[in-house]
């Protein structure tokens, strides 16, 4: 049987593509179950689907990745090991000069986390706050920028200006062709955004609109983090649901049965 050079190249390309897919699948499976992850964080995988979400965004171990506002490091526990050997991971946390006590406590706890295990030795700490701290990574250095459940915070704090400043910073950090991955609590399209501003939920169409205004192109939408049981009209907004359970024992069985919020999962690309 004879093979042309073109056929051999095609076959080799497909083989390598398959290996790359297997590699990231294996890495994510390993890091999602690793000992550096707390049991509480692992318990939330049923709602947050980290492996499936990161595969959807196209994570590869040799990438330069920026996670914006990593909080306590829920995704850091997965991303840092994947990127440790061949990639680079920027954690764009709260500004160190912030006067907000919560930000300071959260940043200090995150720094303690980074110092607690060698798996975090190559994490680079940077800063983000819309309007003041935009240097999340060197310009056009990132293959992938990720933000999980943060857009609603910037909207609540800084209104539309906060959203515009955030997308501007993401666009600047990404290489041409780079990917922006967004996950956030989803407000039904028939609701009034202004009335729901303090709820923690935002419309998917609204997020897409402002991302596209910033220059991004919507590449794909996933329902991996959808929850049809969430009506998004709770007494204390999204924080009524797990894990916060802001109403305490009031109707706790009801909210535990709903689970965590309904979330959009959006993949944008910075044009070449």
XYZ file of C-alpha atoms in Angstrom:
272
model
C 0.000 0.000 0.000
C 1.417 3.355 -0.997
C 1.054 6.582 0.962
C 1.573 10.066 -0.404
C 3.586 12.591 1.577
C 0.392 14.610 2.074
C -1.435 11.585 3.491
C 1.419 10.824 5.897
C 1.521 14.434 7.115
C -2.240 14.425 7.623
C -2.100 11.151 9.552
C 0.739 12.433 11.739
C -1.134 15.669 12.437
C -4.235 13.773 13.499
C -2.148 11.514 15.745
C -0.463 14.461 17.435
C -3.792 16.216 17.869
C -5.150 13.095 19.523
C -2.164 12.903 21.865
C -2.537 16.542 22.854
C -6.198 15.963 23.656
C -5.350 12.881 25.704
C -2.575 14.728 27.513
C -4.779 17.576 28.738
C -7.572 15.159 29.592
C -5.187 13.089 31.691
C -3.664 16.151 33.329
C -7.026 17.624 34.269
C -8.254 14.313 35.656
C -5.104 14.031 37.744
C -5.109 17.601 39.059
C -8.842 17.614 39.805
C -8.347 14.678 42.164
C -4.947 15.680 43.562
C -4.182 15.990 47.275
C -3.499 19.723 47.059
C -7.253 20.250 46.474
C -9.405 20.457 49.583
C -12.340 18.076 49.980
C -14.715 21.053 50.115
C -13.464 22.262 46.746
C -13.703 18.801 45.211
C -17.299 18.567 46.419
C -18.200 21.562 44.236
C -16.997 19.893 41.030
C -20.541 18.608 40.448
C -21.630 22.248 39.977
C -18.508 23.884 38.553
C -17.328 21.104 36.179
C -13.691 22.287 36.093
C -12.365 19.590 33.785
C -15.074 20.047 31.165
C -14.965 23.857 31.462
C -11.203 24.131 30.995
C -11.263 21.717 28.061
C -13.984 23.825 26.453
C -11.800 26.921 26.798
C -8.930 25.025 25.142
C -6.443 24.873 28.009
C -3.104 23.281 27.112
C -0.133 22.733 29.470
C 2.259 24.953 27.478
C -0.011 28.016 27.520
C 0.392 31.351 29.282
C -2.821 31.665 31.281
C -4.222 34.542 33.329
C -6.935 33.941 35.904
C -8.571 37.179 37.007
C -9.627 37.432 40.658
C -8.860 33.833 41.654
C -10.304 34.422 45.139
C -9.327 31.605 47.478
C -7.691 29.661 44.660
C -10.416 27.179 43.730
C -9.251 27.021 40.111
C -5.643 27.705 41.088
C -5.490 24.244 42.623
C -6.166 22.807 39.159
C -4.471 25.300 36.851
C -1.141 25.623 38.666
C -0.194 21.920 38.397
C -1.248 21.732 34.740
C 0.906 24.745 33.836
C 3.771 24.100 36.257
C 6.243 22.442 33.885
C 5.759 24.035 30.478
C 3.306 26.909 30.874
C 2.933 30.121 32.817
C 0.147 31.056 35.197
C -0.660 34.634 36.223
C -3.079 35.038 39.125
C -4.465 38.584 38.862
C -5.685 39.091 42.411
C -6.908 42.097 44.383
C -4.551 45.117 44.476
C -2.020 45.010 47.305
C -2.576 48.727 47.953
C -6.345 48.399 48.316
C -7.911 49.842 51.468
C -10.754 47.320 51.345
C -10.200 44.958 54.275
C -11.877 42.006 52.568
C -9.538 42.367 49.595
C -6.513 42.461 51.888
C -7.612 39.379 53.830
C -8.356 37.461 50.648
C -5.032 38.423 49.050
C -3.090 37.453 52.190
C -4.839 34.090 52.360
C -4.105 33.475 48.695
C -0.430 34.312 49.218
C -0.342 31.868 52.129
C -1.832 29.246 49.844
C 0.852 29.818 47.219
C 3.538 29.381 49.886
C 1.985 26.183 51.236
C 2.900 23.781 48.426
C 5.611 23.517 45.772
C 2.930 22.952 43.155
C 2.361 26.730 43.228
C 6.023 27.701 42.904
C 5.673 29.055 39.358
C 2.512 31.097 39.929
C 3.057 34.791 39.169
C 0.918 37.148 41.237
C -0.415 40.234 39.444
C -3.232 42.700 40.229
C -6.549 43.756 38.797
C -9.209 46.293 39.631
C -11.278 48.003 36.938
C -10.191 51.567 36.358
C -6.976 51.467 38.401
C -5.050 48.171 38.106
C -5.025 46.687 34.597
C -1.567 45.114 34.295
C -2.733 41.520 34.671
C 0.096 40.246 32.450
C 2.511 41.710 29.890
C 0.741 43.046 26.813
C -0.128 40.384 24.230
C 1.520 37.627 26.276
C -1.458 35.448 27.226
C -2.928 32.571 25.282
C -5.898 32.330 27.619
C -7.566 34.746 30.065
C -10.122 33.272 32.461
C -12.659 34.872 34.779
C -15.063 32.840 36.868
C -18.126 34.548 38.371
C -16.643 38.043 38.502
C -18.341 40.217 35.877
C -21.322 40.788 38.156
C -18.962 42.129 40.850
C -17.448 44.730 38.525
C -20.905 45.704 37.322
C -22.172 46.120 40.878
C -19.106 48.124 41.923
C -18.344 50.239 38.848
C -21.414 49.895 36.623
C -20.862 49.572 32.848
C -17.536 51.367 33.168
C -16.260 48.473 35.287
C -17.224 45.948 32.618
C -15.625 48.011 29.853
C -12.397 48.427 31.824
C -12.271 44.697 32.531
C -12.671 43.685 28.895
C -10.101 46.314 27.915
C -7.541 44.780 30.293
C -8.277 41.263 29.046
C -7.932 42.343 25.415
C -4.591 44.010 26.114
C -3.115 40.946 27.848
C -4.153 38.458 25.160
C -2.129 37.598 22.110
C -3.893 38.046 18.771
C -5.924 34.877 18.427
C -5.974 34.361 22.192
C -9.016 33.139 24.090
C -11.119 34.786 26.805
C -13.156 32.351 28.905
C -16.067 33.745 30.923
C -18.302 31.992 33.437
C -20.965 33.930 35.350
C -24.381 33.680 36.987
C -27.037 33.907 34.276
C -30.066 36.187 34.465
C -33.035 35.123 32.296
C -33.302 37.289 29.193
C -36.831 38.459 30.049
C -35.732 40.068 33.339
C -34.894 43.721 33.960
C -31.123 44.026 34.261
C -31.290 47.261 36.265
C -33.645 45.774 38.837
C -31.462 42.669 39.112
C -28.178 44.581 39.404
C -27.657 43.675 43.069
C -28.679 40.049 42.568
C -25.346 38.787 41.242
C -26.972 37.638 37.986
C -26.300 39.156 34.544
C -27.764 38.461 31.113
C -25.779 36.332 28.694
C -26.712 38.622 25.788
C -25.451 41.592 27.794
C -22.058 39.969 28.426
C -21.713 39.098 24.741
C -22.658 42.637 23.717
C -19.969 44.304 25.836
C -17.311 41.748 24.989
C -17.940 42.332 21.289
C -17.832 46.110 21.798
C -14.367 45.588 23.300
C -13.277 43.823 20.114
C -13.803 40.177 21.015
C -15.524 37.651 18.771
C -17.839 35.067 20.322
C -16.473 31.685 19.307
C -18.596 29.190 21.256
C -21.189 28.809 24.009
C -21.407 25.843 26.372
C -24.183 24.724 28.710
C -21.784 22.687 30.840
C -22.475 24.905 33.872
C -26.207 25.351 33.297
C -28.695 24.617 36.084
C -32.344 24.683 34.931
C -33.522 24.409 38.556
C -32.241 27.919 39.315
C -34.963 30.553 38.851
C -32.546 33.445 39.580
C -35.120 35.320 41.669
C -34.047 34.541 45.229
C -34.449 36.732 48.300
C -30.738 37.419 48.692
C -29.781 37.000 45.079
C -27.365 34.321 43.975
C -25.943 34.151 47.493
C -29.189 32.508 48.640
C -27.982 29.324 46.943
C -25.061 27.076 47.889
C -22.322 27.454 48.781
C -23.190 30.712 50.598
C -26.738 29.856 51.739
C -27.251 33.460 52.856
C -30.626 32.759 54.506
C -29.073 30.337 56.944
C -31.455 27.567 57.953
C -34.464 29.208 56.268
C -35.641 26.921 53.444
C -32.170 25.368 53.406
C -33.374 22.030 52.016
C -35.041 23.855 49.118
C -31.901 25.728 48.146
C -29.636 22.728 48.599
C -31.937 20.810 46.259
C -31.541 23.553 43.640
C -27.765 23.501 43.975
C -25.431 26.218 42.739
C -26.509 28.884 40.252
C -27.316 28.603 36.570
C -24.183 29.804 34.765
C -23.250 30.883 31.284
C -19.974 29.600 29.836
C -18.714 31.757 26.976
C -15.608 31.455 24.808
C -14.388 34.590 23.037
C -11.423 35.112 20.743
C -9.255 38.174 20.194
C -9.032 38.539 16.394
C -5.731 37.942 14.636
